[in-house]
mmCIF file of C-alpha atoms and ligand atoms in Angstrom:
data_model
loop_
_atom_site.group_PDB
_atom_site.id
_atom_site.type_symbol
_atom_site.label_atom_id
_atom_site.label_comp_id
_atom_site.label_asym_id
_atom_site.label_seq_id
_atom_site.Cartn_x
_atom_site.Cartn_y
_atom_site.Cartn_z
ATOM 1 C CA UNK A 27 -98.647 68.280 -180.485
ATOM 2 C CA UNK A 28 -101.457 67.717 -178.124
ATOM 3 C CA UNK A 29 -100.525 70.325 -174.958
ATOM 4 C CA UNK A 30 -101.441 70.270 -171.681
ATOM 5 C CA UNK A 31 -101.398 73.758 -169.794
ATOM 6 C CA UNK A 32 -101.176 73.790 -165.679
ATOM 7 C CA UNK A 33 -101.743 77.327 -164.484
ATOM 8 C CA UNK A 34 -102.571 78.704 -168.052
ATOM 9 C CA UNK A 35 -104.620 81.186 -166.721
ATOM 10 C CA UNK A 36 -102.452 82.827 -164.760
ATOM 11 C CA UNK A 37 -99.272 85.704 -166.179
ATOM 12 C CA UNK A 38 -97.244 83.609 -167.589
ATOM 13 C CA UNK A 39 -98.866 80.722 -168.859
ATOM 14 C CA UNK A 40 -101.716 82.897 -170.136
ATOM 15 C CA UNK A 41 -98.737 84.479 -172.443
ATOM 16 C CA UNK A 42 -97.063 80.903 -173.844
ATOM 17 C CA UNK A 43 -101.207 79.621 -174.665
ATOM 18 C CA UNK A 44 -100.712 82.991 -176.786
ATOM 19 C CA UNK A 45 -97.431 82.662 -177.902
ATOM 20 C CA UNK A 46 -98.173 78.745 -178.709
ATOM 21 C CA UNK A 47 -100.994 79.279 -180.559
ATOM 22 C CA UNK A 48 -99.977 82.321 -182.474
ATOM 23 C CA UNK A 49 -97.103 80.313 -183.840
ATOM 24 C CA UNK A 50 -97.881 76.736 -184.282
ATOM 25 C CA UNK A 51 -101.466 76.835 -186.164
ATOM 26 C CA UNK A 52 -101.893 72.897 -185.757
ATOM 27 C CA UNK A 53 -101.114 72.020 -182.229
ATOM 28 C CA UNK A 54 -104.198 71.704 -179.494
ATOM 29 C CA UNK A 55 -103.838 73.201 -175.839
ATOM 30 C CA UNK A 56 -105.934 72.228 -172.977
ATOM 31 C CA UNK A 57 -106.016 74.983 -170.051
ATOM 32 C CA UNK A 58 -106.271 73.145 -166.723
ATOM 33 C CA UNK A 59 -106.110 75.742 -164.033
ATOM 34 C CA UNK A 60 -107.914 75.777 -160.575
ATOM 35 C CA UNK A 61 -108.676 80.078 -161.505
ATOM 36 C CA UNK A 62 -107.802 81.192 -157.514
ATOM 37 C CA UNK A 63 -107.403 84.517 -156.846
ATOM 38 C CA UNK A 64 -104.817 85.037 -160.211
ATOM 39 C CA UNK A 65 -106.239 82.477 -162.642
ATOM 40 C CA UNK A 66 -108.117 84.688 -164.555
ATOM 41 C CA UNK A 67 -110.037 83.266 -167.659
ATOM 42 C CA UNK A 68 -110.258 87.344 -169.456
ATOM 43 C CA UNK A 69 -106.178 87.073 -169.369
ATOM 44 C CA UNK A 70 -106.906 84.338 -172.100
ATOM 45 C CA UNK A 71 -110.062 86.356 -174.150
ATOM 46 C CA UNK A 72 -108.175 86.883 -177.773
ATOM 47 C CA UNK A 73 -107.816 82.826 -177.741
ATOM 48 C CA UNK A 74 -111.176 81.842 -176.332
ATOM 49 C CA UNK A 75 -112.962 80.850 -179.808
ATOM 50 C CA UNK A 76 -109.663 79.249 -181.016
ATOM 51 C CA UNK A 77 -111.216 75.279 -182.117
ATOM 52 C CA UNK A 78 -107.604 74.400 -181.166
ATOM 53 C CA UNK A 79 -107.933 75.642 -177.454
ATOM 54 C CA UNK A 80 -109.491 74.149 -174.480
ATOM 55 C CA UNK A 81 -110.341 75.437 -170.787
ATOM 56 C CA UNK A 82 -111.174 72.763 -167.888
ATOM 57 C CA UNK A 83 -111.284 74.255 -164.484
ATOM 58 C CA UNK A 84 -109.176 71.851 -161.908
ATOM 59 C CA UNK A 85 -107.042 71.782 -159.487
ATOM 60 C CA UNK A 86 -103.330 70.133 -160.284
ATOM 61 C CA UNK A 87 -103.747 68.395 -156.557
ATOM 62 C CA UNK A 88 -106.824 66.165 -157.629
ATOM 63 C CA UNK A 89 -105.570 63.157 -159.441
ATOM 64 C CA UNK A 90 -109.237 62.286 -161.024
ATOM 65 C CA UNK A 91 -109.649 65.182 -162.679
ATOM 66 C CA UNK A 92 -106.176 65.435 -163.688
ATOM 67 C CA UNK A 93 -106.123 62.047 -165.466
ATOM 68 C CA UNK A 94 -109.358 62.508 -166.486
ATOM 69 C CA UNK A 95 -108.300 65.586 -168.740
ATOM 70 C CA UNK A 96 -105.025 63.970 -169.990
ATOM 71 C CA UNK A 97 -107.332 60.930 -170.815
ATOM 72 C CA UNK A 98 -110.020 62.706 -172.660
ATOM 73 C CA UNK A 99 -107.444 64.876 -174.624
ATOM 74 C CA UNK A 100 -105.289 62.437 -175.272
ATOM 75 C CA UNK A 101 -102.238 64.781 -173.725
ATOM 76 C CA UNK A 102 -98.676 63.684 -174.943
ATOM 77 C CA UNK A 103 -96.925 66.955 -173.364
ATOM 78 C CA UNK A 104 -97.446 68.123 -170.031
ATOM 79 C CA UNK A 105 -95.989 72.141 -169.350
ATOM 80 C CA UNK A 106 -96.889 73.116 -165.381
ATOM 81 C CA UNK A 107 -97.218 76.507 -165.075
ATOM 82 C CA UNK A 108 -99.532 76.040 -162.111
ATOM 83 C CA UNK A 109 -98.482 77.488 -158.684
ATOM 84 C CA UNK A 110 -98.656 79.416 -156.184
ATOM 85 C CA UNK A 111 -96.243 82.227 -157.186
ATOM 86 C CA UNK A 112 -95.736 85.083 -155.050
ATOM 87 C CA UNK A 113 -93.001 85.470 -152.380
ATOM 88 C CA UNK A 114 -95.129 87.465 -150.042
ATOM 89 C CA UNK A 115 -98.111 84.954 -149.488
ATOM 90 C CA UNK A 116 -95.996 82.304 -148.629
ATOM 91 C CA UNK A 117 -94.386 84.623 -146.007
ATOM 92 C CA UNK A 118 -97.651 85.159 -144.204
ATOM 93 C CA UNK A 119 -99.887 81.971 -145.694
ATOM 94 C CA UNK A 120 -97.193 78.995 -146.534
ATOM 95 C CA UNK A 121 -99.201 75.846 -146.097
ATOM 96 C CA UNK A 122 -101.287 76.300 -150.010
ATOM 97 C CA UNK A 123 -97.422 76.757 -151.115
ATOM 98 C CA UNK A 124 -96.116 73.182 -150.021
ATOM 99 C CA UNK A 125 -99.143 72.173 -151.066
ATOM 100 C CA UNK A 126 -99.562 73.649 -154.410
ATOM 101 C CA UNK A 127 -96.208 73.726 -155.414
ATOM 102 C CA UNK A 128 -95.127 70.161 -154.395
ATOM 103 C CA UNK A 129 -98.073 68.089 -153.839
ATOM 104 C CA UNK A 130 -99.675 69.565 -157.202
ATOM 105 C CA UNK A 131 -96.534 68.700 -158.976
ATOM 106 C CA UNK A 132 -96.046 64.994 -157.942
ATOM 107 C CA UNK A 133 -99.387 64.777 -158.913
ATOM 108 C CA UNK A 134 -98.687 65.736 -162.100
ATOM 109 C CA UNK A 135 -96.260 63.391 -162.438
ATOM 110 C CA UNK A 136 -97.650 60.404 -160.988
ATOM 111 C CA UNK A 137 -100.646 60.909 -163.728
ATOM 112 C CA UNK A 138 -97.320 61.626 -166.634
ATOM 113 C CA UNK A 139 -95.986 58.342 -165.269
ATOM 114 C CA UNK A 140 -99.089 56.238 -165.828
ATOM 115 C CA UNK A 141 -100.640 57.141 -168.490
ATOM 116 C CA UNK A 142 -97.063 57.704 -170.846
ATOM 117 C CA UNK A 143 -96.971 61.427 -171.385
ATOM 118 C CA UNK A 144 -94.291 61.871 -173.519
ATOM 119 C CA UNK A 145 -92.751 64.949 -172.633
ATOM 120 C CA UNK A 146 -93.523 66.368 -169.107
ATOM 121 C CA UNK A 147 -91.659 70.436 -168.704
ATOM 122 C CA UNK A 148 -91.740 72.033 -164.575
ATOM 123 C CA UNK A 149 -91.842 75.743 -165.107
ATOM 124 C CA UNK A 150 -89.371 76.999 -162.071
ATOM 125 C CA UNK A 151 -87.848 79.707 -161.029
ATOM 126 C CA UNK A 152 -83.828 81.103 -160.360
ATOM 127 C CA UNK A 153 -85.300 81.854 -156.615
ATOM 128 C CA UNK A 154 -84.656 78.112 -155.940
ATOM 129 C CA UNK A 155 -81.016 78.695 -156.342
ATOM 130 C CA UNK A 156 -81.047 81.438 -153.118
ATOM 131 C CA UNK A 157 -79.172 85.044 -152.985
ATOM 132 C CA UNK A 158 -76.249 85.973 -155.151
ATOM 133 C CA UNK A 159 -73.333 88.853 -153.445
ATOM 134 C CA UNK A 160 -72.741 91.779 -156.200
ATOM 135 C CA UNK A 161 -70.950 89.205 -157.814
ATOM 136 C CA UNK A 162 -70.968 85.518 -160.162
ATOM 137 C CA UNK A 163 -74.335 84.753 -162.093
ATOM 138 C CA UNK A 164 -76.796 81.501 -160.894
ATOM 139 C CA UNK A 165 -75.590 78.638 -163.802
ATOM 140 C CA UNK A 166 -77.402 74.913 -163.751
ATOM 141 C CA UNK A 167 -75.005 73.632 -161.889
ATOM 142 C CA UNK A 168 -75.454 76.586 -158.831
ATOM 143 C CA UNK A 169 -76.235 74.579 -155.531
ATOM 144 C CA UNK A 170 -80.033 74.857 -154.755
ATOM 145 C CA UNK A 171 -80.366 77.286 -151.384
ATOM 146 C CA UNK A 172 -83.974 78.381 -151.690
ATOM 147 C CA UNK A 173 -85.116 81.046 -148.570
ATOM 148 C CA UNK A 174 -88.627 81.080 -149.037
ATOM 149 C CA UNK A 175 -91.494 79.302 -148.654
ATOM 150 C CA UNK A 176 -92.032 79.876 -151.858
ATOM 151 C CA UNK A 177 -88.577 78.905 -153.509
ATOM 152 C CA UNK A 178 -88.563 76.352 -150.819
ATOM 153 C CA UNK A 179 -91.927 74.808 -152.286
ATOM 154 C CA UNK A 180 -90.453 75.068 -155.711
ATOM 155 C CA UNK A 181 -87.408 73.113 -155.210
ATOM 156 C CA UNK A 182 -88.947 70.336 -153.830
ATOM 157 C CA UNK A 183 -90.988 70.260 -156.720
ATOM 158 C CA UNK A 184 -87.623 70.712 -158.969
ATOM 159 C CA UNK A 185 -86.074 67.821 -156.785
ATOM 160 C CA UNK A 186 -89.779 65.430 -157.334
ATOM 161 C CA UNK A 187 -88.912 65.941 -161.424
ATOM 162 C CA UNK A 188 -85.551 65.380 -160.975
ATOM 163 C CA UNK A 189 -86.745 61.464 -159.056
ATOM 164 C CA UNK A 190 -89.188 60.890 -161.671
ATOM 165 C CA UNK A 191 -86.751 61.198 -164.213
ATOM 166 C CA UNK A 192 -84.007 59.140 -162.631
ATOM 167 C CA UNK A 193 -86.500 56.428 -161.052
ATOM 168 C CA UNK A 194 -88.909 56.381 -163.438
ATOM 169 C CA UNK A 195 -87.139 57.403 -166.991
ATOM 170 C CA UNK A 196 -89.728 60.386 -167.349
ATOM 171 C CA UNK A 197 -88.272 62.413 -170.157
ATOM 172 C CA UNK A 198 -88.147 65.936 -168.188
ATOM 173 C CA UNK A 199 -87.054 69.125 -168.344
ATOM 174 C CA UNK A 200 -87.223 72.228 -165.645
ATOM 175 C CA UNK A 201 -86.893 75.625 -166.479
ATOM 176 C CA UNK A 202 -85.297 78.361 -164.065
ATOM 177 C CA UNK A 203 -86.040 81.935 -165.467
ATOM 178 C CA UNK A 204 -85.510 84.879 -163.756
ATOM 179 C CA UNK A 205 -88.154 87.933 -162.634
ATOM 180 C CA UNK A 206 -90.285 88.764 -166.042
ATOM 181 C CA UNK A 207 -92.937 91.265 -166.831
ATOM 182 C CA UNK A 208 -95.033 92.192 -169.451
ATOM 183 C CA UNK A 209 -98.778 92.315 -170.235
ATOM 184 C CA UNK A 210 -101.617 90.543 -167.780
ATOM 185 C CA UNK A 211 -98.827 90.728 -164.926
ATOM 186 C CA UNK A 212 -101.313 90.822 -161.635
ATOM 187 C CA UNK A 213 -100.612 93.871 -159.144
ATOM 188 C CA UNK A 214 -99.073 92.319 -156.711
ATOM 189 C CA UNK A 215 -95.918 91.750 -158.229
ATOM 190 C CA UNK A 216 -93.931 95.220 -158.373
ATOM 191 C CA UNK A 217 -93.664 96.442 -161.939
ATOM 192 C CA UNK A 218 -97.295 95.680 -162.164
ATOM 193 C CA UNK A 219 -97.834 97.490 -158.612
ATOM 194 C CA UNK A 220 -95.745 100.245 -159.137
ATOM 195 C CA UNK A 221 -96.982 101.099 -162.257
ATOM 196 C CA UNK A 222 -100.536 100.863 -161.160
ATOM 197 C CA UNK A 223 -100.017 102.651 -157.391
ATOM 198 C CA UNK A 224 -98.734 105.573 -159.829
ATOM 199 C CA UNK A 225 -101.681 105.874 -162.357
ATOM 200 C CA UNK A 226 -104.059 105.998 -159.317
ATOM 201 C CA UNK A 227 -101.543 107.813 -157.017
ATOM 202 C CA UNK A 228 -101.042 105.819 -154.939
ATOM 203 C CA UNK A 229 -97.672 105.685 -152.803
ATOM 204 C CA UNK A 230 -95.362 102.830 -153.768
ATOM 205 C CA UNK A 231 -93.760 101.005 -151.063
ATOM 206 C CA UNK A 232 -90.247 100.260 -151.419
ATOM 207 C CA UNK A 233 -88.982 97.410 -149.508
ATOM 208 C CA UNK A 234 -85.824 98.076 -147.197
ATOM 209 C CA UNK A 235 -83.377 99.939 -148.997
ATOM 210 C CA UNK A 236 -84.441 99.745 -152.614
ATOM 211 C CA UNK A 237 -81.201 98.072 -153.680
ATOM 212 C CA UNK A 238 -82.371 94.751 -154.028
ATOM 213 C CA UNK A 239 -81.001 93.571 -157.521
ATOM 214 C CA UNK A 240 -83.590 91.695 -160.173
ATOM 215 C CA UNK A 241 -83.074 89.957 -163.543
ATOM 216 C CA UNK A 242 -85.749 91.443 -166.249
ATOM 217 C CA UNK A 243 -87.213 89.776 -168.972
ATOM 218 C CA UNK A 244 -90.110 89.868 -171.129
ATOM 219 C CA UNK A 245 -92.859 87.406 -170.914
ATOM 220 C CA UNK A 246 -92.456 86.293 -173.856
ATOM 221 C CA UNK A 247 -89.020 85.943 -174.290
ATOM 222 C CA UNK A 248 -90.041 83.675 -171.608
ATOM 223 C CA UNK A 249 -92.187 81.890 -173.945
ATOM 224 C CA UNK A 250 -89.968 81.592 -177.008
ATOM 225 C CA UNK A 251 -87.350 80.084 -174.200
ATOM 226 C CA UNK A 252 -90.414 77.058 -173.205
ATOM 227 C CA UNK A 253 -91.279 76.397 -176.995
ATOM 228 C CA UNK A 254 -87.764 75.438 -177.418
ATOM 229 C CA UNK A 255 -87.275 73.728 -174.847
ATOM 230 C CA UNK A 256 -90.281 71.307 -175.606
ATOM 231 C CA UNK A 257 -88.841 71.053 -179.263
ATOM 232 C CA UNK A 258 -85.431 70.212 -178.003
ATOM 233 C CA UNK A 259 -84.156 69.817 -174.757
ATOM 234 C CA UNK A 260 -82.268 66.568 -173.830
ATOM 235 C CA UNK A 261 -83.934 64.636 -171.436
ATOM 236 C CA UNK A 262 -83.373 65.395 -167.210
ATOM 237 C CA UNK A 263 -81.849 68.929 -167.939
ATOM 238 C CA UNK A 264 -82.131 72.161 -165.974
ATOM 239 C CA UNK A 265 -82.341 75.215 -168.700
ATOM 240 C CA UNK A 266 -81.404 78.489 -166.638
ATOM 241 C CA UNK A 267 -83.191 81.387 -168.548
ATOM 242 C CA UNK A 268 -82.160 85.280 -168.247
ATOM 243 C CA UNK A 269 -81.513 88.104 -170.274
ATOM 244 C CA UNK A 270 -78.546 89.865 -168.568
ATOM 245 C CA UNK A 271 -80.910 92.505 -167.391
ATOM 246 C CA UNK A 272 -80.213 93.550 -163.677
ATOM 247 C CA UNK A 273 -82.177 96.515 -162.470
ATOM 248 C CA UNK A 274 -81.978 97.692 -158.748
ATOM 249 C CA UNK A 275 -86.007 97.779 -157.309
ATOM 250 C CA UNK A 276 -85.427 101.464 -156.868
ATOM 251 C CA UNK A 277 -84.418 102.390 -160.103
ATOM 252 C CA UNK A 278 -86.533 99.983 -161.877
ATOM 253 C CA UNK A 279 -89.556 102.431 -159.615
ATOM 254 C CA UNK A 280 -87.697 105.539 -160.924
ATOM 255 C CA UNK A 281 -87.713 104.207 -164.619
ATOM 256 C CA UNK A 282 -91.024 103.787 -164.244
ATOM 257 C CA UNK A 283 -92.289 107.253 -163.268
ATOM 258 C CA UNK A 284 -89.620 108.687 -165.580
ATOM 259 C CA UNK A 285 -91.346 106.862 -168.379
ATOM 260 C CA UNK A 286 -94.829 108.045 -166.828
ATOM 261 C CA UNK A 287 -93.830 111.638 -166.350
ATOM 262 C CA UNK A 288 -94.719 111.567 -162.791
ATOM 263 C CA UNK A 289 -92.992 112.802 -159.685
ATOM 264 C CA UNK A 290 -90.723 110.637 -157.222
ATOM 265 C CA UNK A 291 -92.153 112.449 -153.851
ATOM 266 C CA UNK A 292 -94.646 109.078 -154.706
ATOM 267 C CA UNK A 293 -92.132 106.726 -153.494
ATOM 268 C CA UNK A 294 -91.883 105.034 -149.319
ATOM 269 C CA UNK A 295 -89.566 102.949 -148.559
ATOM 270 C CA UNK A 296 -91.031 100.545 -146.001
ATOM 271 C CA UNK A 297 -90.151 97.755 -143.609
ATOM 272 C CA UNK A 298 -88.543 95.095 -145.592
ATOM 273 C CA UNK A 299 -89.690 91.351 -146.811
ATOM 274 C CA UNK A 300 -88.440 88.815 -144.562
ATOM 275 C CA UNK A 301 -84.925 86.591 -145.488
ATOM 276 C CA UNK A 302 -85.228 88.879 -149.028
ATOM 277 C CA UNK A 303 -83.150 87.971 -151.071
ATOM 278 C CA UNK A 304 -80.250 90.287 -152.525
ATOM 279 C CA UNK A 305 -79.998 89.643 -156.010
ATOM 280 C CA UNK A 306 -81.050 87.264 -158.497
ATOM 281 C CA UNK A 307 -78.824 87.400 -161.779
ATOM 282 C CA UNK A 308 -78.732 84.226 -164.373
ATOM 283 C CA UNK A 309 -76.556 82.825 -166.625
ATOM 284 C CA UNK A 310 -77.947 81.643 -169.819
ATOM 285 C CA UNK A 311 -75.432 80.524 -171.766
ATOM 286 C CA UNK A 312 -75.813 77.109 -172.007
ATOM 287 C CA UNK A 313 -79.982 77.408 -173.261
ATOM 288 C CA UNK A 314 -78.274 80.783 -176.097
ATOM 289 C CA UNK A 315 -75.796 77.648 -176.960
ATOM 290 C CA UNK A 316 -77.167 74.581 -176.866
ATOM 291 C CA UNK A 317 -80.825 75.326 -178.266
ATOM 292 C CA UNK A 318 -79.890 79.052 -180.016
ATOM 293 C CA UNK A 319 -82.153 80.724 -177.464
ATOM 294 C CA UNK A 320 -81.829 84.588 -177.514
ATOM 295 C CA UNK A 321 -84.053 87.422 -176.096
ATOM 296 C CA UNK A 322 -85.518 89.351 -178.442
ATOM 297 C CA UNK A 323 -86.767 92.534 -176.325
ATOM 298 C CA UNK A 324 -84.794 94.717 -174.855
ATOM 299 C CA UNK A 325 -86.067 95.765 -171.963
ATOM 300 C CA UNK A 326 -86.568 99.973 -173.202
ATOM 301 C CA UNK A 327 -88.988 98.646 -175.604
ATOM 302 C CA UNK A 328 -90.755 96.142 -173.263
ATOM 303 C CA UNK A 329 -91.068 98.307 -170.164
ATOM 304 C CA UNK A 330 -92.408 100.965 -172.611
ATOM 305 C CA UNK A 331 -94.925 99.036 -174.519
ATOM 306 C CA UNK A 332 -95.536 97.190 -170.729
ATOM 307 C CA UNK A 333 -96.830 100.570 -169.554
ATOM 308 C CA UNK A 334 -98.690 101.006 -172.803
ATOM 309 C CA UNK A 335 -100.560 98.764 -172.400
ATOM 310 C CA UNK A 336 -101.617 99.246 -168.074
ATOM 311 C CA UNK A 337 -102.478 102.487 -169.799
ATOM 312 C CA UNK A 338 -104.920 100.798 -172.548
ATOM 313 C CA UNK A 339 -106.075 97.947 -170.140
ATOM 314 C CA UNK A 340 -107.683 99.969 -167.063
ATOM 315 C CA UNK A 341 -110.316 97.826 -166.430
ATOM 316 C CA UNK A 342 -108.274 94.593 -166.237
ATOM 317 C CA UNK A 343 -106.317 96.058 -163.023
ATOM 318 C CA UNK A 344 -109.009 98.197 -161.827
ATOM 319 C CA UNK A 345 -111.299 94.776 -161.971
ATOM 320 C CA UNK A 346 -108.455 93.158 -159.758
ATOM 321 C CA UNK A 347 -107.437 95.808 -158.093
ATOM 322 C CA UNK A 348 -111.258 96.739 -156.651
ATOM 323 C CA UNK A 349 -111.768 92.644 -155.477
ATOM 324 C CA UNK A 350 -110.303 90.737 -152.880
ATOM 325 C CA UNK A 351 -107.605 92.388 -153.537
ATOM 326 C CA UNK A 352 -107.964 94.963 -151.385
ATOM 327 C CA UNK A 353 -107.864 93.035 -148.055
ATOM 328 C CA UNK A 354 -104.682 91.606 -149.235
ATOM 329 C CA UNK A 355 -102.856 95.438 -149.916
ATOM 330 C CA UNK A 356 -104.670 95.878 -147.015
ATOM 331 C CA UNK A 357 -102.807 93.273 -144.881
ATOM 332 C CA UNK A 358 -99.652 93.615 -146.497
ATOM 333 C CA UNK A 359 -98.753 97.369 -146.821
ATOM 334 C CA UNK A 360 -101.472 99.139 -144.018
ATOM 335 C CA UNK A 361 -98.728 98.702 -141.137
ATOM 336 C CA UNK A 362 -95.772 99.269 -143.165
ATOM 337 C CA UNK A 363 -97.195 102.310 -145.101
ATOM 338 C CA UNK A 364 -98.135 103.257 -141.002
ATOM 339 C CA UNK A 365 -94.299 103.931 -140.477
HETATM 340 P P1 NAD B 5 -99.794 83.103 -161.213
HETATM 341 O O1 NAD B 5 -100.174 83.360 -160.211
HETATM 342 O O2 NAD B 5 -99.584 84.342 -161.884
HETATM 343 O O3 NAD B 5 -100.318 82.390 -162.085
HETATM 344 C C1 NAD B 5 -100.374 80.908 -161.105
HETATM 345 C C2 NAD B 5 -101.816 80.403 -162.017
HETATM 346 O O4 NAD B 5 -101.879 78.891 -161.370
HETATM 347 C C3 NAD B 5 -102.940 80.654 -161.887
HETATM 348 O O5 NAD B 5 -104.445 80.938 -162.895
HETATM 349 C C4 NAD B 5 -103.455 79.921 -161.342
HETATM 350 O O6 NAD B 5 -105.751 79.760 -160.829
HETATM 351 C C5 NAD B 5 -102.660 78.650 -161.155
HETATM 352 N N1 NAD B 5 -103.362 77.786 -160.072
HETATM 353 C C6 NAD B 5 -102.504 77.634 -159.028
HETATM 354 N N2 NAD B 5 -102.378 77.010 -158.031
HETATM 355 C C7 NAD B 5 -103.681 75.850 -158.642
HETATM 356 C C8 NAD B 5 -103.977 74.337 -158.880
HETATM 357 N N3 NAD B 5 -103.775 73.708 -157.435
HETATM 358 N N4 NAD B 5 -104.373 73.862 -160.062
HETATM 359 C C9 NAD B 5 -104.734 74.382 -161.293
HETATM 360 N N5 NAD B 5 -104.246 75.410 -160.923
HETATM 361 C C10 NAD B 5 -103.251 76.352 -160.220
HETATM 362 O O7 NAD B 5 -97.929 82.912 -161.984
HETATM 363 P P2 NAD B 5 -96.714 83.015 -162.984
HETATM 364 O O8 NAD B 5 -95.817 85.168 -162.433
HETATM 365 O O9 NAD B 5 -97.903 82.989 -164.104
HETATM 366 O O10 NAD B 5 -95.390 82.000 -162.742
HETATM 367 C C11 NAD B 5 -95.827 80.825 -163.619
HETATM 368 C C12 NAD B 5 -95.363 79.553 -162.811
HETATM 369 O O11 NAD B 5 -93.483 80.469 -163.586
HETATM 370 C C13 NAD B 5 -94.981 79.547 -161.367
HETATM 371 O O12 NAD B 5 -95.085 77.893 -161.557
HETATM 372 C C14 NAD B 5 -93.727 80.175 -161.160
HETATM 373 O O13 NAD B 5 -93.437 79.777 -160.248
HETATM 374 C C15 NAD B 5 -92.846 80.577 -162.471
HETATM 375 N N6 NAD B 5 -92.027 81.993 -162.793
HETATM 376 C C16 NAD B 5 -92.754 82.468 -162.325
HETATM 377 C C17 NAD B 5 -91.961 84.078 -162.382
HETATM 378 C C18 NAD B 5 -92.352 85.183 -162.972
HETATM 379 O O14 NAD B 5 -91.226 86.771 -162.785
HETATM 380 N N7 NAD B 5 -93.487 85.219 -162.141
HETATM 381 C C19 NAD B 5 -90.632 83.673 -163.196
HETATM 382 C C20 NAD B 5 -89.857 82.433 -162.919
HETATM 383 C C21 NAD B 5 -90.951 81.104 -163.008
HETATM 384 O O1 DAU B 6 -87.356 85.176 -159.813
HETATM 385 C C1 DAU B 6 -88.039 84.532 -160.081
HETATM 386 C C2 DAU B 6 -89.637 85.355 -159.269
HETATM 387 O O2 DAU B 6 -89.630 86.479 -159.449
HETATM 388 C C3 DAU B 6 -90.634 84.595 -160.249
HETATM 389 O O3 DAU B 6 -89.978 82.940 -158.974
HETATM 390 C C4 DAU B 6 -91.580 84.812 -158.896
HETATM 391 O O4 DAU B 6 -93.011 83.714 -158.509
HETATM 392 C C5 DAU B 6 -91.952 86.287 -158.576
HETATM 393 O O5 DAU B 6 -93.286 87.290 -157.901
HETATM 394 C C6 DAU B 6 -90.596 86.787 -158.608
HETATM 395 O O6 DAU B 6 -90.341 87.073 -157.359
HETATM 396 P P1 DAU B 6 -89.869 88.115 -156.530
HETATM 397 O O7 DAU B 6 -89.714 88.148 -155.116
HETATM 398 O O8 DAU B 6 -88.675 88.259 -156.666
HETATM 399 O O9 DAU B 6 -91.126 89.283 -157.162
HETATM 400 P P2 DAU B 6 -91.529 90.045 -156.896
HETATM 401 O O10 DAU B 6 -92.222 91.249 -157.975
HETATM 402 O O11 DAU B 6 -92.720 90.506 -155.384
HETATM 403 O O12 DAU B 6 -90.957 91.500 -155.965
HETATM 404 C C7 DAU B 6 -89.369 92.246 -156.799
HETATM 405 C C8 DAU B 6 -88.608 93.447 -156.169
HETATM 406 O O13 DAU B 6 -89.431 93.916 -155.699
HETATM 407 C C9 DAU B 6 -88.382 91.875 -154.734
HETATM 408 O O14 DAU B 6 -86.802 92.563 -154.575
HETATM 409 C C10 DAU B 6 -88.805 92.518 -153.720
HETATM 410 C C11 DAU B 6 -89.312 94.112 -154.021
HETATM 411 N N1 DAU B 6 -90.616 94.909 -153.734
HETATM 412 C C12 DAU B 6 -91.878 94.187 -153.856
HETATM 413 C C13 DAU B 6 -93.271 94.301 -153.870
HETATM 414 C C14 DAU B 6 -94.396 93.613 -154.153
HETATM 415 C C15 DAU B 6 -90.805 96.160 -153.028
HETATM 416 O O15 DAU B 6 -89.697 96.725 -152.711
HETATM 417 N N2 DAU B 6 -91.670 96.679 -152.622
HETATM 418 C C16 DAU B 6 -93.306 95.537 -153.086
HETATM 419 O O16 DAU B 6 -94.309 95.808 -152.867
#
């Protein structure tokens, strides 16, 4: 199996590469990543000398780079993680989201079609379904109703993937997972931001009333699900991935502070995210029944291990938080925290 993993230097891609190399000694993986602010080769230090792993710096929007890497390594499967992934950044700078998430996906699909790639897996998100009220779940039949520039760009990409299957017969799959957590999570997202801010004695900014709900899944459980889809996903099918683990944001933050033994007084309720989706919750019946996937981690164990990882890997996140990130943090939070 010659796998091209795009966006493999990010949070989920790097965890997926480690998972696959550990599980399949004969697999060969090429990580193709532009190394944006979110891409970090330190995430892959543990595999960088593995002869089955190769890194190529490149942009999924660049046709000649994409064709070259597929040809050079005789790629037969593409798993596309590469994306701009942060909702807040999409609200202030939507252009790059359309470029990378839509145009980049189309470039990969064209290359897959032209170069006889046998399988194309698109890593999408539950956010394409929009927002839920107090009850109900997202199934694969839930209509797409994205609300942020990020989720709209991911939904646009999903429709292209569907079109390449229907029109050209490309063997595609789309996975739509809920919120991931675990090691190497970039500290702009809720869980790593709250853990690292607490460790730095900084304020913990909660958007709105803190009652928005997310359905959290450990990143290794996501990796295992994608592996099953690669092995046995039926052509053209969509698979939702989630572990029935819904938490309000404020409860997650209180849990993190409790586990760290920190007081609650650093919590700050701040101006809400524009267009903030109220609730996400996945119905994972299809992947559980068809591909026999089930999550391995309980949230209790997963969050404790994750907090331990951030305690043990301070240099990793401190390096990120002292770089360009400082400007992002100021722009995103300075005014919010003033009022
Ligand atoms: P991330 O932001 O941590 O990583 C994205 C990676 O893509 C980075 O390494 C970046 O350098 C790379 N990249 C960006 N633009 C590129 C380009 N033009 N060409 C090549 N590489 C490029 O994101 P993540 O959280 O690991 O998410 C990975 C994928 O999973 C995304 O497609 C995201 O939509 C999806 N997803 C994320 C979650 C979550 O909870 N984080 C949940 C469901 C789905
Ligand atoms: O559901 C899957 C999606 O989960 C992925 O597709 C996205 O790539 C990923 O970023 C994530 O999106 P969210 O917007 O749900 O994740 P985020 O960690 O940014 O926010 C989680 C919740 O926490 C959300 O309700 C907003 C809130 N929040 C977030 C931040 C960064 C805060 O209250 N304060 C914050 O500072």
